Coordinates of C-alpha atoms and ligand atoms in Angstrom, one line a residue:
M172 CA -0.7 97.3 39.2
D173 CA 0.5 100.9 39.5
I174 CA 4.0 100.2 38.1
S175 CA 5.0 103.8 38.8
L176 CA 4.8 103.1 42.5
Q177 CA 7.4 100.3 42.3
S178 CA 10.7 101.4 43.8
K179 CA 12.8 99.0 41.7
K180 CA 13.2 99.4 38.0
I181 CA 10.3 98.2 35.7
V182 CA 11.5 95.3 33.5
T183 CA 9.1 94.5 30.7
I184 CA 9.7 91.3 28.8
E185 CA 10.8 93.3 25.8
R186 CA 13.5 95.0 27.7
F187 CA 14.7 91.8 29.4
I188 CA 14.8 89.9 26.1
L189 CA 16.8 92.7 24.4
E190 CA 19.3 92.9 27.3
N191 CA 19.7 89.1 27.5
Q192 CA 19.6 87.7 24.0
P193 CA 21.9 84.8 23.3
V194 CA 25.5 85.5 22.1
N195 CA 25.6 86.0 18.3
A196 CA 21.8 86.6 18.2
R197 CA 20.6 89.9 16.8
G198 CA 17.2 91.5 16.4
D199 CA 15.6 88.5 14.8
F200 CA 15.9 86.4 17.9
T201 CA 14.5 89.3 20.0
N202 CA 11.6 89.7 17.7
L203 CA 10.9 86.0 17.6
M204 CA 10.6 86.1 21.4
Y205 CA 8.2 89.0 21.1
D206 CA 6.1 87.0 18.6
I207 CA 5.8 84.2 21.1
A208 CA 5.0 86.6 23.9
L209 CA 2.3 88.1 21.8
A210 CA 0.9 84.6 21.0
A211 CA 0.8 83.9 24.7
K212 CA -1.2 87.1 25.3
V213 CA -3.7 86.2 22.5
I214 CA -4.1 82.6 23.8
A215 CA -4.5 83.9 27.4
H216 CA -7.1 86.3 26.3
K217 CA -9.1 83.4 24.8
T218 CA -8.6 81.0 27.7
N219 CA -9.7 83.6 30.2
R220 CA -13.0 83.7 28.5
A221 CA -13.5 80.0 28.1
G222 CA -17.0 79.1 29.3
L223 CA -18.3 82.4 27.8
L224 CA -17.0 82.0 24.3
P225 CA -17.6 78.8 22.2
I226 CA -14.1 77.6 22.8
L227 CA -14.6 74.6 25.1
G228 CA -15.0 71.1 24.0
R229 CA -13.8 68.9 21.1
A230 CA -12.8 70.2 17.7
G231 CA -14.1 67.0 16.1
A232 CA -10.7 65.8 14.7
T233 CA -8.0 63.5 15.9
N234 CA -4.3 64.6 15.9
V235 CA -1.3 62.5 14.8
Q236 CA -1.0 61.2 18.3
G237 CA -4.5 59.6 18.1
E238 CA -5.8 62.1 20.6
D239 CA -9.1 64.0 20.3
Q240 CA -8.2 67.6 19.4
Q241 CA -9.9 70.2 21.6
K242 CA -11.0 73.5 20.1
L243 CA -8.4 75.3 22.2
D244 CA -5.6 72.9 20.9
V245 CA -6.5 74.0 17.4
Y246 CA -6.9 77.6 18.3
A247 CA -3.5 77.9 20.1
D248 CA -1.8 76.0 17.3
D249 CA -3.3 78.4 14.7
V250 CA -2.3 81.5 16.7
L251 CA 1.3 80.5 17.1
Y252 CA 1.5 79.5 13.4
K253 CA -0.1 82.7 12.1
L254 CA 2.0 85.0 14.3
C255 CA 5.2 83.3 13.2
D256 CA 4.8 82.2 9.5
H257 CA 5.4 85.5 7.7
T258 CA 8.0 87.3 9.8
G259 CA 11.2 86.1 8.1
R260 CA 12.6 84.9 11.4
L261 CA 11.9 81.2 11.0
C262 CA 12.9 78.6 8.5
V263 CA 10.5 75.9 9.7
M264 CA 8.2 75.0 12.6
A265 CA 6.9 71.8 14.2
S266 CA 3.8 71.4 16.4
E267 CA 2.3 68.6 18.4
E268 CA -0.9 69.2 16.5
R269 CA 0.5 68.7 13.0
E270 CA 1.8 65.5 11.6
D271 CA 4.6 66.9 9.5
I272 CA 7.0 69.9 9.7
I273 CA 5.4 73.2 9.0
P274 CA 7.2 74.9 6.2
I275 CA 7.4 78.7 5.8
P276 CA 5.0 79.4 3.0
E277 CA 6.6 80.2 -0.4
G278 CA 6.5 84.0 -0.9
Y279 CA 7.6 84.7 2.7
E280 CA 11.2 85.3 3.5
K281 CA 12.8 82.5 5.5
G282 CA 14.9 83.1 8.6
K283 CA 17.5 81.2 10.6
Y284 CA 15.5 79.9 13.5
V285 CA 13.4 76.8 14.1
L286 CA 10.4 76.8 16.4
V287 CA 9.0 73.6 17.9
Y288 CA 5.9 73.8 20.2
D289 CA 3.2 72.1 22.1
P290 CA 0.5 74.8 21.6
L291 CA -1.8 73.7 24.4
D292 CA -0.5 71.4 27.1
G293 CA -2.9 69.8 29.5
S294 CA -5.8 69.4 27.1
S295 CA -7.8 67.2 29.5
N296 CA -7.9 70.2 31.9
I297 CA -9.3 72.8 29.5
D298 CA -13.0 72.1 30.1
V299 CA -12.7 71.9 33.9
N300 CA -11.0 75.3 34.4
V301 CA -7.7 73.9 35.6
S302 CA -4.3 75.3 34.6
I303 CA -3.0 74.6 31.1
G304 CA 0.1 75.8 29.2
T305 CA 2.2 76.2 26.0
I306 CA 5.7 74.8 25.6
F307 CA 8.3 76.0 23.0
G308 CA 11.8 75.4 22.0
I309 CA 14.0 77.3 19.5
F310 CA 16.9 75.9 17.5
R311 CA 19.2 77.5 14.9
T312 CA 18.8 76.2 11.3
L313 CA 21.4 73.6 10.3
D314 CA 21.8 75.1 6.8
L315 CA 21.3 78.9 6.2
D316 CA 21.2 78.4 2.5
R317 CA 18.1 76.0 2.4
R318 CA 14.5 76.3 3.4
G319 CA 13.8 74.5 6.6
R320 CA 13.8 70.7 6.6
L321 CA 12.9 67.9 9.0
E322 CA 16.6 67.6 10.1
D323 CA 16.3 71.2 11.4
C324 CA 13.6 70.1 13.8
L325 CA 15.2 66.8 14.8
Q326 CA 18.0 68.4 17.0
P327 CA 18.8 67.2 20.5
G328 CA 17.8 69.4 23.4
R329 CA 21.5 70.2 24.0
D330 CA 21.4 72.3 20.9
L331 CA 18.4 74.4 22.0
L332 CA 19.1 78.1 21.8
A333 CA 16.1 78.9 24.0
A334 CA 13.1 77.2 25.5
G335 CA 10.2 78.2 27.7
Y336 CA 6.6 77.8 28.6
V337 CA 3.5 79.8 29.2
L338 CA 1.3 78.9 32.2
Y339 CA -2.4 80.0 32.0
G340 CA -3.1 79.7 35.7
S341 CA -4.3 82.0 38.4
S342 CA -2.2 84.5 36.5
T343 CA -0.6 84.1 33.1
M344 CA 3.2 83.6 33.3
L345 CA 5.9 83.3 30.6
V346 CA 9.0 81.5 31.8
Y347 CA 12.0 81.1 29.5
S348 CA 15.7 80.7 29.3
T349 CA 18.3 81.5 26.6
G350 CA 21.0 79.6 28.5
K351 CA 21.6 82.3 31.1
G352 CA 19.2 81.2 33.9
V353 CA 15.5 80.8 34.0
H354 CA 13.3 83.9 34.3
G355 CA 9.6 84.3 34.8
F356 CA 7.3 87.1 33.7
T357 CA 3.7 87.7 34.9
L358 CA 1.1 89.2 32.5
D359 CA -0.4 92.3 33.9
P360 CA -3.9 92.1 32.3
D361 CA -4.6 95.8 32.7
I362 CA -1.7 97.0 30.7
G363 CA -1.3 93.8 28.6
E364 CA 2.4 93.5 29.3
F365 CA 4.6 90.7 30.8
L366 CA 6.6 92.1 33.6
L367 CA 9.6 90.4 35.3
S368 CA 8.4 88.8 38.5
H369 CA 10.6 85.8 39.0
E370 CA 14.3 86.5 38.2
N371 CA 16.8 83.6 38.1
M372 CA 14.5 80.8 39.2
R373 CA 16.2 77.8 40.9
F374 CA 14.8 74.5 42.2
P375 CA 14.9 75.0 46.0
E376 CA 16.3 72.4 48.4
P377 CA 15.0 70.4 50.1
P378 CA 12.3 69.6 47.5
A379 CA 8.7 69.3 48.6
Y380 CA 6.8 67.3 45.9
Y381 CA 6.7 64.4 43.4
S382 CA 4.2 64.5 40.6
V383 CA 3.1 61.4 38.8
N384 CA -0.1 59.7 37.8
H385 CA -0.2 57.1 40.6
A386 CA -3.1 55.2 39.0
Y387 CA -0.5 53.7 36.6
W388 CA 1.2 51.8 39.5
P389 CA 0.4 48.4 38.1
R390 CA 1.9 49.3 34.7
W391 CA 5.4 50.1 36.2
S392 CA 8.4 47.9 36.6
P393 CA 9.4 46.9 40.1
Q394 CA 12.3 49.4 39.9
V395 CA 10.0 52.3 39.1
Q396 CA 7.7 51.2 41.9
A397 CA 10.7 51.1 44.3
Y398 CA 11.7 54.6 43.3
M399 CA 8.2 55.8 43.9
K400 CA 8.2 54.3 47.4
W401 CA 11.6 55.9 48.0
L402 CA 10.3 59.3 47.1
R403 CA 7.5 58.9 49.7
D404 CA 9.2 57.3 52.6
G405 CA 12.7 56.0 51.7
D406 CA 15.4 56.1 54.4
D407 CA 17.5 58.9 52.9
S408 CA 14.6 60.4 51.0
P409 CA 13.2 64.0 51.6
N410 CA 9.9 62.2 52.2
L411 CA 8.0 64.1 49.5
S412 CA 4.3 64.8 49.4
E413 CA 2.4 64.1 46.1
R414 CA 0.9 66.7 43.8
Y415 CA -0.4 65.9 40.3
I416 CA -2.3 68.3 38.1
G417 CA -2.1 66.4 34.8
S418 CA -0.8 69.5 33.0
L419 CA 2.9 69.1 32.5
V420 CA 3.6 72.8 32.5
A421 CA 1.7 73.4 35.7
D422 CA 3.3 70.4 37.5
F423 CA 6.7 71.5 36.3
H424 CA 6.1 75.1 37.4
R425 CA 5.0 74.2 40.9
N426 CA 8.0 71.9 41.3
L427 CA 10.3 74.6 40.1
L428 CA 9.0 77.0 42.8
R429 CA 8.7 74.5 45.6
G430 CA 11.3 71.8 44.6
G431 CA 10.3 68.4 43.4
V432 CA 10.3 65.9 40.5
F433 CA 7.8 65.3 37.7
L434 CA 7.8 61.7 36.4
Y435 CA 6.1 60.0 33.5
P436 CA 7.9 56.7 33.5
A437 CA 8.2 53.9 31.0
E438 CA 5.3 51.5 31.3
L439 CA 5.7 47.7 30.9
R440 CA 3.5 47.7 27.8
K441 CA 4.5 51.3 26.7
P442 CA 8.3 51.5 27.3
Q443 CA 8.4 54.9 25.4
G444 CA 6.1 56.5 28.0
K445 CA 3.8 59.3 26.9
L446 CA 5.6 62.7 26.8
R447 CA 6.9 63.9 23.5
L448 CA 10.6 64.5 23.4
L449 CA 10.9 67.4 21.0
Y450 CA 8.3 69.9 22.3
E451 CA 7.6 68.7 25.8
A452 CA 10.5 66.8 27.5
A453 CA 13.5 68.5 25.9
P454 CA 12.4 72.1 26.5
L455 CA 11.6 71.4 30.1
A456 CA 14.8 69.5 30.6
Y457 CA 16.7 72.5 29.2
L458 CA 14.9 74.8 31.7
A459 CA 15.5 72.3 34.5
E460 CA 19.3 72.3 33.9
Q461 CA 19.2 76.1 33.7
A462 CA 17.5 76.2 37.1
G463 CA 20.0 73.9 38.7
G464 CA 17.9 70.7 38.1
Y465 CA 18.1 67.9 35.7
G466 CA 15.9 66.0 33.2
S467 CA 16.5 62.3 32.4
D468 CA 14.8 59.5 30.5
G469 CA 15.9 57.2 33.3
T470 CA 19.2 56.3 31.6
Q471 CA 20.7 59.6 30.3
S472 CA 20.1 63.3 30.1
L473 CA 17.0 64.1 28.0
L474 CA 19.1 66.8 26.4
N475 CA 21.4 64.1 24.8
V476 CA 18.5 62.2 23.2
K477 CA 18.5 63.0 19.5
P478 CA 14.9 62.7 18.1
Q479 CA 14.4 60.3 15.2
S480 CA 10.9 61.5 14.5
L481 CA 8.8 64.6 15.3
H482 CA 6.4 63.0 17.7
Q483 CA 8.8 60.6 19.4
R484 CA 7.8 59.8 23.0
V485 CA 10.2 59.4 25.8
P486 CA 10.1 58.4 29.5
A487 CA 10.8 61.5 31.6
Y488 CA 12.1 62.4 35.1
I489 CA 12.5 66.1 35.5
G490 CA 13.2 68.2 38.6
N491 CA 15.7 68.7 41.4
R492 CA 19.0 67.1 40.4
T493 CA 19.3 64.9 43.5
L494 CA 15.9 63.3 42.9
V495 CA 16.5 62.6 39.2
E496 CA 19.9 61.2 39.8
K497 CA 18.4 58.9 42.4
A498 CA 15.9 57.7 39.7
E499 CA 18.8 56.8 37.4
A500 CA 20.5 54.9 40.2
M501 CA 17.4 53.0 41.2
L502 CA 16.4 52.1 37.7
G503 CA 19.7 50.3 37.6
T504 CA 21.1 52.0 34.7
K505 CA 23.9 53.9 36.3
Ligands
AHG867 P1 -1.1 67.4 25.9 O1 -2.4 68.0 26.5 O2 -0.3 68.4 25.2 O3 -1.4 66.2 25.0 O4 -0.2 66.9 27.1 C1 -0.8 66.1 28.1 C2 0.3 65.5 28.8 C3 0.9 66.4 29.9 O5 0.5 67.7 30.0 C4 0.5 65.7 31.2 O6 1.5 65.7 32.1 C5 0.2 64.3 30.8 O7 -0.2 64.3 29.5 C6 -0.9 63.7 31.6 O8 -1.1 62.4 31.2 P2 -2.0 61.3 32.1 O9 -3.4 61.8 31.9 O10 -1.7 60.0 31.5 O11 -1.6 61.4 33.5
MN868 MN1 1.6 68.5 26.3
MN869 MN1 -0.8 69.7 23.6

């Protein structure tokens, strides 16, 4: 892109972060966001060469979730960790790929922020060249005088200071919120910079899509099945079409742009669902609320659920507010 030809002002992610940092945040928060943006560029650089570099396939280990780690899961986790461990901005981190909290190594200064992340979302799509993502959330430490602890990570989504995701799709986008709307930046690969491309993103009405793994139909309760039918052809329903990628970030992003709902419901034998509360469901529910939408576990706002453990799972309904409130009503809990 020849940015000099643009008639409007050029807004790099650095400029936007600086001008829109949360109240009471100073340079550390801004710099933490830069660190994440840099990690996104490094991971995008690698994913864009998948197939050419030896980065596809399994890493040979199993993570705490019992899932086969892919090489890119491990790589993305490592990039985020190594770009954030030594900066003095964080007191602790937590990642989907690591069983325990990630302390800031002794010898490095500790900071006042907490970073939780899903380094590579949509692992099953890596080897088949389908969109994948990264999800992150930032909290403040609960105790400035101590090094980071588990409690610092186990905060409800309501206390998020910021959240966002990176989508490695037909282009690479970083979408984030600090509680003042949701804003999207597209990576210009020629200049290596994220530029503001989607200011103040809102779920449009009427919505267009619902996103769910329909193969799990036999595993759902009659109430969940009834809701699914309503989404498709209910009387007062917007008669949605179905789109499901199997990468939460990509499904969420499409629904944010076109309107819709992403669901990963409770299953009869797996009432906790699949998605992880801390670094998948809560950050996206935070973004949804900031975009005029809503995220629920079927009974209450996902932002009100306080995690009891790092890798706690939760059923999730996230998207246009009307669609998610209908889910709560039909699941019989409100
Ligand atoms: P991850 O790759 O981080 O483990 O997340 C995978 C998640 C999410 O991205 C996606 O929405 C969901 O798993 C897909 O699950 P199913 O294959 O059961 O549909
Ligand atoms: Mn994920
Ligand atoms: Mn993941």
